[in-house]
């Protein structure tokens, strides 16, 4: 419980104080933002490449998404022990690969031995892609990427890896960095002001993390509920405007007509929307839709 509280309060103070320091710089909007937004709203965004259509976050599924006309793919970023960005959602390898343990404890060479396909026999063996491999794929197929950075603790390492990536692929700017973690967004905005950033939020984040950690009692959930409300206030009134966040990624259950009005003019990307009727609802209200199942053109 103590670690949960510490993480929650750390996020709150990062949201407040790092935002203040950046606001003084009046960071301009990234130059590629209009073109990227046009792509985001033109077609559905493939969440993890389309995780109901193939093994999530794999090249096989990315290729299938492109065949269905996708122009934007959302991927998740973790770092290996040797600080190489890989495309993987969880901190651990167990759910999506035949490996075990934390990805951050494994070298790239160890990660490359794994099979990231557990549920789609037709896909065969699927490796865990590196970010470099995925960017090269995106360039080859004219695809934009949303890079969802999953660990706030390696914000500096990711920023350094991002600089190296942009040095190797100077022609590629069709991407945005999105994250739940204020320190990731702060570091990227500070060190790469021309990179598009997006703030990801679910309104029961602390409650959900407490449940996953086994804290199910009423007092624990009440405390997490309170922290969620305080963090929401600080995030939307301090972090978002002072960091000059370029877009918001919100869970579908948290998005209403009043929410969309309240956050204007910021674009809203809604995750994860798989029902056709819900897709039409959010599109009608001007949101971009992130989905696990890509509809055929």
mmCIF file of C-alpha atoms in Angstrom:
data_model
loop_
_atom_site.group_PDB
_atom_site.id
_atom_site.type_symbol
_atom_site.label_atom_id
_atom_site.label_comp_id
_atom_site.label_asym_id
_atom_site.label_seq_id
_atom_site.Cartn_x
_atom_site.Cartn_y
_atom_site.Cartn_z
ATOM 1 C CA UNK A 1 0.000 0.000 0.000
ATOM 2 C CA UNK A 2 2.817 2.416 0.860
ATOM 3 C CA UNK A 3 4.340 2.081 -2.617
ATOM 4 C CA UNK A 4 0.970 2.738 -4.238
ATOM 5 C CA UNK A 5 0.529 5.896 -2.179
ATOM 6 C CA UNK A 6 4.067 7.028 -2.931
ATOM 7 C CA UNK A 7 3.596 6.529 -6.666
ATOM 8 C CA UNK A 8 0.289 8.374 -6.631
ATOM 9 C CA UNK A 9 1.639 11.398 -4.740
ATOM 10 C CA UNK A 10 4.799 11.453 -6.863
ATOM 11 C CA UNK A 11 2.650 11.615 -9.999
ATOM 12 C CA UNK A 12 0.614 14.458 -8.503
ATOM 13 C CA UNK A 13 3.665 16.582 -7.674
ATOM 14 C CA UNK A 14 5.300 15.839 -11.033
ATOM 15 C CA UNK A 15 2.097 16.943 -12.723
ATOM 16 C CA UNK A 16 2.096 20.187 -10.770
ATOM 17 C CA UNK A 17 5.699 21.314 -10.508
ATOM 18 C CA UNK A 18 7.223 20.039 -13.759
ATOM 19 C CA UNK A 19 4.341 21.641 -15.577
ATOM 20 C CA UNK A 20 5.090 25.006 -14.005
ATOM 21 C CA UNK A 21 8.738 24.920 -15.059
ATOM 22 C CA UNK A 22 7.871 24.070 -18.638
ATOM 23 C CA UNK A 23 5.090 26.605 -18.988
ATOM 24 C CA UNK A 24 7.672 29.358 -18.544
ATOM 25 C CA UNK A 25 9.215 28.291 -21.859
ATOM 26 C CA UNK A 26 5.923 28.647 -23.809
ATOM 27 C CA UNK A 27 6.769 25.600 -25.892
ATOM 28 C CA UNK A 28 5.271 25.910 -29.399
ATOM 29 C CA UNK A 29 3.182 23.160 -30.928
ATOM 30 C CA UNK A 30 5.186 20.543 -32.883
ATOM 31 C CA UNK A 31 5.423 21.296 -36.583
ATOM 32 C CA UNK A 32 4.064 17.901 -37.663
ATOM 33 C CA UNK A 33 0.965 18.039 -35.428
ATOM 34 C CA UNK A 34 -1.600 19.031 -38.136
ATOM 35 C CA UNK A 35 -0.508 16.268 -40.504
ATOM 36 C CA UNK A 36 -0.502 13.695 -37.718
ATOM 37 C CA UNK A 37 -3.974 14.707 -36.524
ATOM 38 C CA UNK A 38 -5.294 14.367 -40.063
ATOM 39 C CA UNK A 39 -4.085 10.772 -40.095
ATOM 40 C CA UNK A 40 -5.478 10.005 -36.649
ATOM 41 C CA UNK A 41 -8.983 11.013 -37.620
ATOM 42 C CA UNK A 42 -8.988 9.600 -41.152
ATOM 43 C CA UNK A 43 -9.168 5.930 -40.157
ATOM 44 C CA UNK A 44 -9.396 3.748 -37.085
ATOM 45 C CA UNK A 45 -6.188 3.407 -35.067
ATOM 46 C CA UNK A 46 -4.929 -0.159 -34.653
ATOM 47 C CA UNK A 47 -4.536 -0.677 -30.894
ATOM 48 C CA UNK A 48 -1.416 -2.831 -30.396
ATOM 49 C CA UNK A 49 -1.680 -3.418 -34.124
ATOM 50 C CA UNK A 50 -5.164 -4.907 -33.726
ATOM 51 C CA UNK A 51 -4.892 -7.427 -30.909
ATOM 52 C CA UNK A 52 -8.090 -9.283 -31.827
ATOM 53 C CA UNK A 53 -6.838 -9.752 -35.395
ATOM 54 C CA UNK A 54 -3.432 -11.222 -34.506
ATOM 55 C CA UNK A 55 -0.760 -11.455 -31.813
ATOM 56 C CA UNK A 56 -0.544 -8.024 -30.231
ATOM 57 C CA UNK A 57 2.454 -5.813 -30.919
ATOM 58 C CA UNK A 58 3.959 -8.086 -33.591
ATOM 59 C CA UNK A 59 5.049 -7.461 -37.157
ATOM 60 C CA UNK A 60 2.578 -10.095 -38.411
ATOM 61 C CA UNK A 61 -0.326 -8.126 -36.968
ATOM 62 C CA UNK A 62 1.079 -4.800 -38.175
ATOM 63 C CA UNK A 63 1.194 -6.179 -41.727
ATOM 64 C CA UNK A 64 -2.389 -7.387 -41.433
ATOM 65 C CA UNK A 65 -3.493 -3.963 -40.214
ATOM 66 C CA UNK A 66 -1.846 -2.253 -43.178
ATOM 67 C CA UNK A 67 -3.578 -4.692 -45.539
ATOM 68 C CA UNK A 68 -6.876 -3.481 -44.063
ATOM 69 C CA UNK A 69 -6.058 0.148 -44.774
ATOM 70 C CA UNK A 70 -4.763 1.265 -41.378
ATOM 71 C CA UNK A 71 -2.709 4.472 -41.391
ATOM 72 C CA UNK A 72 -1.947 4.710 -37.642
ATOM 73 C CA UNK A 73 -0.762 1.931 -35.321
ATOM 74 C CA UNK A 74 -0.542 2.262 -31.555
ATOM 75 C CA UNK A 75 2.284 0.271 -29.979
ATOM 76 C CA UNK A 76 3.593 -0.166 -26.439
ATOM 77 C CA UNK A 77 7.190 0.491 -25.461
ATOM 78 C CA UNK A 78 9.293 -1.209 -22.798
ATOM 79 C CA UNK A 79 13.080 -1.123 -22.411
ATOM 80 C CA UNK A 80 15.404 -4.115 -22.211
ATOM 81 C CA UNK A 81 18.228 -4.428 -19.694
ATOM 82 C CA UNK A 82 20.544 -2.906 -22.305
ATOM 83 C CA UNK A 83 18.142 0.047 -22.824
ATOM 84 C CA UNK A 84 16.841 -1.010 -26.233
ATOM 85 C CA UNK A 85 13.195 0.009 -26.842
ATOM 86 C CA UNK A 86 11.042 -3.019 -27.681
ATOM 87 C CA UNK A 87 7.381 -3.308 -28.593
ATOM 88 C CA UNK A 88 5.732 -4.973 -25.602
ATOM 89 C CA UNK A 89 2.762 -4.026 -23.435
ATOM 90 C CA UNK A 90 3.414 -5.655 -20.066
ATOM 91 C CA UNK A 91 6.392 -5.208 -17.784
ATOM 92 C CA UNK A 92 6.628 -8.994 -17.712
ATOM 93 C CA UNK A 93 6.951 -11.440 -20.585
ATOM 94 C CA UNK A 94 4.587 -14.107 -19.279
ATOM 95 C CA UNK A 95 1.239 -13.080 -20.774
ATOM 96 C CA UNK A 96 2.228 -12.488 -24.392
ATOM 97 C CA UNK A 97 5.375 -14.575 -24.919
ATOM 98 C CA UNK A 98 6.831 -17.964 -24.040
ATOM 99 C CA UNK A 99 9.264 -16.203 -21.713
ATOM 100 C CA UNK A 100 9.005 -15.337 -18.033
ATOM 101 C CA UNK A 101 10.127 -12.497 -15.823
ATOM 102 C CA UNK A 102 10.567 -8.775 -16.367
ATOM 103 C CA UNK A 103 11.548 -7.497 -19.795
ATOM 104 C CA UNK A 104 13.792 -4.913 -18.115
ATOM 105 C CA UNK A 105 15.869 -7.755 -16.674
ATOM 106 C CA UNK A 106 16.525 -9.343 -20.088
ATOM 107 C CA UNK A 107 18.980 -8.318 -22.766
ATOM 108 C CA UNK A 108 17.821 -7.706 -26.312
ATOM 109 C CA UNK A 109 19.538 -10.944 -27.351
ATOM 110 C CA UNK A 110 17.451 -12.862 -24.803
ATOM 111 C CA UNK A 111 14.231 -11.134 -25.863
ATOM 112 C CA UNK A 112 14.878 -11.963 -29.507
ATOM 113 C CA UNK A 113 14.775 -15.687 -28.710
ATOM 114 C CA UNK A 114 11.130 -15.489 -27.614
ATOM 115 C CA UNK A 115 7.893 -16.210 -29.448
ATOM 116 C CA UNK A 116 5.271 -13.485 -28.947
ATOM 117 C CA UNK A 117 2.430 -15.558 -30.419
ATOM 118 C CA UNK A 118 0.349 -17.650 -28.037
ATOM 119 C CA UNK A 119 -3.136 -17.619 -29.550
ATOM 120 C CA UNK A 120 -2.945 -17.346 -33.356
ATOM 121 C CA UNK A 121 -1.602 -20.558 -34.945
ATOM 122 C CA UNK A 122 -1.880 -19.075 -38.433
ATOM 123 C CA UNK A 123 0.686 -16.406 -37.524
ATOM 124 C CA UNK A 124 3.442 -18.907 -36.688
ATOM 125 C CA UNK A 125 6.482 -17.721 -34.775
ATOM 126 C CA UNK A 126 6.383 -13.985 -34.005
ATOM 127 C CA UNK A 127 9.328 -12.263 -32.419
ATOM 128 C CA UNK A 128 9.162 -9.260 -30.125
ATOM 129 C CA UNK A 129 9.912 -6.319 -32.444
ATOM 130 C CA UNK A 130 12.346 -3.565 -31.610
ATOM 131 C CA UNK A 131 11.221 0.011 -32.014
ATOM 132 C CA UNK A 132 13.780 0.432 -34.800
ATOM 133 C CA UNK A 133 12.269 -2.459 -36.757
ATOM 134 C CA UNK A 134 8.788 -1.051 -36.279
ATOM 135 C CA UNK A 135 9.798 2.442 -37.425
ATOM 136 C CA UNK A 136 11.392 0.974 -40.546
ATOM 137 C CA UNK A 137 8.139 -0.893 -41.216
ATOM 138 C CA UNK A 138 6.188 2.348 -40.704
ATOM 139 C CA UNK A 139 8.421 4.171 -43.192
ATOM 140 C CA UNK A 140 8.111 1.390 -45.755
ATOM 141 C CA UNK A 141 4.300 1.337 -45.480
ATOM 142 C CA UNK A 142 3.600 5.037 -44.858
ATOM 143 C CA UNK A 143 2.162 4.437 -41.391
ATOM 144 C CA UNK A 144 2.118 6.745 -38.367
ATOM 145 C CA UNK A 145 2.882 5.398 -34.895
ATOM 146 C CA UNK A 146 1.629 6.176 -31.412
ATOM 147 C CA UNK A 147 4.389 5.173 -29.003
ATOM 148 C CA UNK A 148 2.799 4.342 -25.643
ATOM 149 C CA UNK A 149 5.668 4.431 -23.151
ATOM 150 C CA UNK A 150 4.744 2.112 -20.306
ATOM 151 C CA UNK A 151 7.328 2.821 -17.614
ATOM 152 C CA UNK A 152 7.765 6.201 -15.970
ATOM 153 C CA UNK A 153 10.885 5.019 -14.177
ATOM 154 C CA UNK A 154 12.904 4.958 -17.400
ATOM 155 C CA UNK A 155 11.846 8.316 -18.808
ATOM 156 C CA UNK A 156 15.442 9.498 -19.232
ATOM 157 C CA UNK A 157 16.541 6.269 -20.890
ATOM 158 C CA UNK A 158 13.612 6.372 -23.281
ATOM 159 C CA UNK A 159 14.331 10.001 -24.166
ATOM 160 C CA UNK A 160 17.929 9.102 -24.983
ATOM 161 C CA UNK A 161 16.760 6.161 -27.087
ATOM 162 C CA UNK A 162 14.292 8.458 -28.854
ATOM 163 C CA UNK A 163 17.077 10.863 -29.778
ATOM 164 C CA UNK A 164 19.122 7.999 -31.225
ATOM 165 C CA UNK A 165 16.080 6.812 -33.146
ATOM 166 C CA UNK A 166 15.445 10.238 -34.660
ATOM 167 C CA UNK A 167 19.122 10.518 -35.596
ATOM 168 C CA UNK A 168 18.902 7.182 -37.435
ATOM 169 C CA UNK A 169 15.572 7.996 -39.108
ATOM 170 C CA UNK A 170 15.683 11.784 -39.615
ATOM 171 C CA UNK A 171 13.016 11.655 -42.324
ATOM 172 C CA UNK A 172 10.414 10.011 -40.066
ATOM 173 C CA UNK A 173 8.267 12.290 -37.932
ATOM 174 C CA UNK A 174 4.879 10.575 -38.250
ATOM 175 C CA UNK A 175 4.709 9.608 -34.605
ATOM 176 C CA UNK A 176 3.626 10.775 -31.177
ATOM 177 C CA UNK A 177 4.740 9.766 -27.693
ATOM 178 C CA UNK A 178 1.835 9.015 -25.385
ATOM 179 C CA UNK A 179 1.932 7.874 -21.770
ATOM 180 C CA UNK A 180 0.148 7.593 -18.433
ATOM 181 C CA UNK A 181 3.319 8.879 -16.788
ATOM 182 C CA UNK A 182 3.865 12.652 -16.378
ATOM 183 C CA UNK A 183 7.634 12.248 -16.063
ATOM 184 C CA UNK A 184 7.798 10.604 -19.512
ATOM 185 C CA UNK A 185 5.830 13.441 -21.105
ATOM 186 C CA UNK A 186 7.820 16.070 -19.215
ATOM 187 C CA UNK A 187 11.158 14.608 -20.310
ATOM 188 C CA UNK A 188 10.121 14.241 -23.938
ATOM 189 C CA UNK A 189 8.643 17.742 -24.112
ATOM 190 C CA UNK A 190 11.700 19.243 -22.474
ATOM 191 C CA UNK A 191 14.327 17.400 -24.523
ATOM 192 C CA UNK A 192 12.380 17.002 -27.797
ATOM 193 C CA UNK A 193 9.989 19.973 -28.026
ATOM 194 C CA UNK A 194 9.047 19.210 -31.637
ATOM 195 C CA UNK A 195 7.743 15.726 -30.775
ATOM 196 C CA UNK A 196 3.966 15.376 -30.402
ATOM 197 C CA UNK A 197 2.937 14.184 -26.929
ATOM 198 C CA UNK A 198 -0.346 12.811 -25.617
ATOM 199 C CA UNK A 199 -1.579 12.280 -22.071
ATOM 200 C CA UNK A 200 -3.263 8.936 -21.390
ATOM 201 C CA UNK A 201 -5.663 8.668 -18.484
ATOM 202 C CA UNK A 202 -8.288 6.367 -17.025
ATOM 203 C CA UNK A 203 -10.262 7.874 -14.171
ATOM 204 C CA UNK A 204 -9.966 4.821 -11.918
ATOM 205 C CA UNK A 205 -6.251 4.262 -12.428
ATOM 206 C CA UNK A 206 -5.237 4.208 -8.753
ATOM 207 C CA UNK A 207 -8.268 2.094 -7.843
ATOM 208 C CA UNK A 208 -7.431 -0.399 -10.567
ATOM 209 C CA UNK A 209 -3.773 -0.603 -9.547
ATOM 210 C CA UNK A 210 -4.855 -1.224 -5.932
ATOM 211 C CA UNK A 211 -7.163 -4.033 -7.036
ATOM 212 C CA UNK A 212 -4.390 -5.631 -9.073
ATOM 213 C CA UNK A 213 -2.110 -5.417 -6.032
ATOM 214 C CA UNK A 214 -4.734 -7.145 -3.867
ATOM 215 C CA UNK A 215 -6.031 -4.119 -1.935
ATOM 216 C CA UNK A 216 -9.793 -4.703 -2.167
ATOM 217 C CA UNK A 217 -11.027 -3.382 1.182
ATOM 218 C CA UNK A 218 -13.437 -0.460 1.309
ATOM 219 C CA UNK A 219 -10.937 1.909 3.042
ATOM 220 C CA UNK A 220 -8.242 1.126 0.481
ATOM 221 C CA UNK A 221 -10.589 1.660 -2.455
ATOM 222 C CA UNK A 222 -11.996 4.855 -0.923
ATOM 223 C CA UNK A 223 -8.467 6.200 -0.526
ATOM 224 C CA UNK A 224 -7.580 5.307 -4.130
ATOM 225 C CA UNK A 225 -10.845 6.867 -5.347
ATOM 226 C CA UNK A 226 -9.903 10.100 -3.563
ATOM 227 C CA UNK A 227 -6.405 10.056 -5.040
ATOM 228 C CA UNK A 228 -7.864 9.509 -8.500
ATOM 229 C CA UNK A 229 -10.097 12.582 -8.125
ATOM 230 C CA UNK A 230 -7.232 14.759 -6.851
ATOM 231 C CA UNK A 231 -4.948 13.554 -9.620
ATOM 232 C CA UNK A 232 -7.624 14.196 -12.257
ATOM 233 C CA UNK A 233 -7.944 17.781 -11.081
ATOM 234 C CA UNK A 234 -4.206 18.396 -11.096
ATOM 235 C CA UNK A 235 -3.702 16.571 -14.392
ATOM 236 C CA UNK A 236 -6.333 18.413 -16.402
ATOM 237 C CA UNK A 237 -5.868 21.848 -14.822
ATOM 238 C CA UNK A 238 -2.084 21.837 -14.399
ATOM 239 C CA UNK A 239 -0.307 19.063 -16.306
ATOM 240 C CA UNK A 240 -2.217 19.253 -19.574
ATOM 241 C CA UNK A 241 -2.077 23.034 -20.131
ATOM 242 C CA UNK A 242 1.392 23.632 -18.681
ATOM 243 C CA UNK A 243 3.013 20.772 -20.528
ATOM 244 C CA UNK A 244 1.128 21.890 -23.629
ATOM 245 C CA UNK A 245 -0.035 18.342 -24.241
ATOM 246 C CA UNK A 246 -1.113 17.955 -27.869
ATOM 247 C CA UNK A 247 -3.810 15.293 -27.458
ATOM 248 C CA UNK A 248 -5.654 13.205 -24.887
ATOM 249 C CA UNK A 249 -6.092 9.433 -24.880
ATOM 250 C CA UNK A 250 -9.049 8.423 -22.743
ATOM 251 C CA UNK A 251 -10.710 5.108 -21.911
ATOM 252 C CA UNK A 252 -14.091 4.813 -23.614
ATOM 253 C CA UNK A 253 -15.981 4.481 -20.309
ATOM 254 C CA UNK A 254 -14.602 7.866 -19.230
ATOM 255 C CA UNK A 255 -15.610 9.778 -22.368
ATOM 256 C CA UNK A 256 -18.921 11.624 -22.505
ATOM 257 C CA UNK A 257 -20.258 14.542 -24.504
ATOM 258 C CA UNK A 258 -19.555 16.884 -21.581
ATOM 259 C CA UNK A 259 -15.980 15.565 -21.274
ATOM 260 C CA UNK A 260 -15.356 16.207 -24.970
ATOM 261 C CA UNK A 261 -16.699 19.755 -24.593
ATOM 262 C CA UNK A 262 -14.644 20.394 -21.444
ATOM 263 C CA UNK A 263 -11.293 19.439 -22.999
ATOM 264 C CA UNK A 264 -11.755 21.281 -26.296
ATOM 265 C CA UNK A 265 -9.831 22.204 -28.373
ATOM 266 C CA UNK A 266 -7.627 19.215 -27.511
ATOM 267 C CA UNK A 267 -8.221 16.187 -29.749
ATOM 268 C CA UNK A 268 -9.533 13.092 -27.958
ATOM 269 C CA UNK A 269 -8.443 9.562 -28.862
ATOM 270 C CA UNK A 270 -10.738 6.937 -27.340
ATOM 271 C CA UNK A 271 -9.556 3.466 -26.345
ATOM 272 C CA UNK A 272 -10.408 0.635 -26.725
ATOM 273 C CA UNK A 273 -13.514 0.652 -28.937
ATOM 274 C CA UNK A 274 -14.403 -2.653 -30.609
ATOM 275 C CA UNK A 275 -18.175 -2.456 -30.959
ATOM 276 C CA UNK A 276 -19.316 -1.004 -34.352
ATOM 277 C CA UNK A 277 -22.079 1.078 -32.770
ATOM 278 C CA UNK A 278 -19.696 2.548 -30.204
ATOM 279 C CA UNK A 279 -17.227 3.324 -32.976
ATOM 280 C CA UNK A 280 -19.871 5.326 -34.803
ATOM 281 C CA UNK A 281 -20.889 7.127 -31.587
ATOM 282 C CA UNK A 282 -17.390 8.371 -30.830
ATOM 283 C CA UNK A 283 -16.661 9.283 -34.431
ATOM 284 C CA UNK A 284 -19.913 11.259 -34.535
ATOM 285 C CA UNK A 285 -18.710 13.257 -31.539
ATOM 286 C CA UNK A 286 -15.404 14.084 -33.173
ATOM 287 C CA UNK A 287 -13.126 11.552 -31.469
ATOM 288 C CA UNK A 288 -10.463 9.377 -33.016
ATOM 289 C CA UNK A 289 -11.064 5.689 -32.327
ATOM 290 C CA UNK A 290 -8.492 3.144 -31.182
ATOM 291 C CA UNK A 291 -9.593 -0.456 -31.732
ATOM 292 C CA UNK A 292 -8.433 -4.041 -31.357
ATOM 293 C CA UNK A 293 -10.488 -5.121 -34.382
ATOM 294 C CA UNK A 294 -9.952 -3.335 -37.678
ATOM 295 C CA UNK A 295 -13.006 -3.040 -39.922
ATOM 296 C CA UNK A 296 -12.422 -3.838 -43.572
ATOM 297 C CA UNK A 297 -12.479 -0.936 -46.035
#
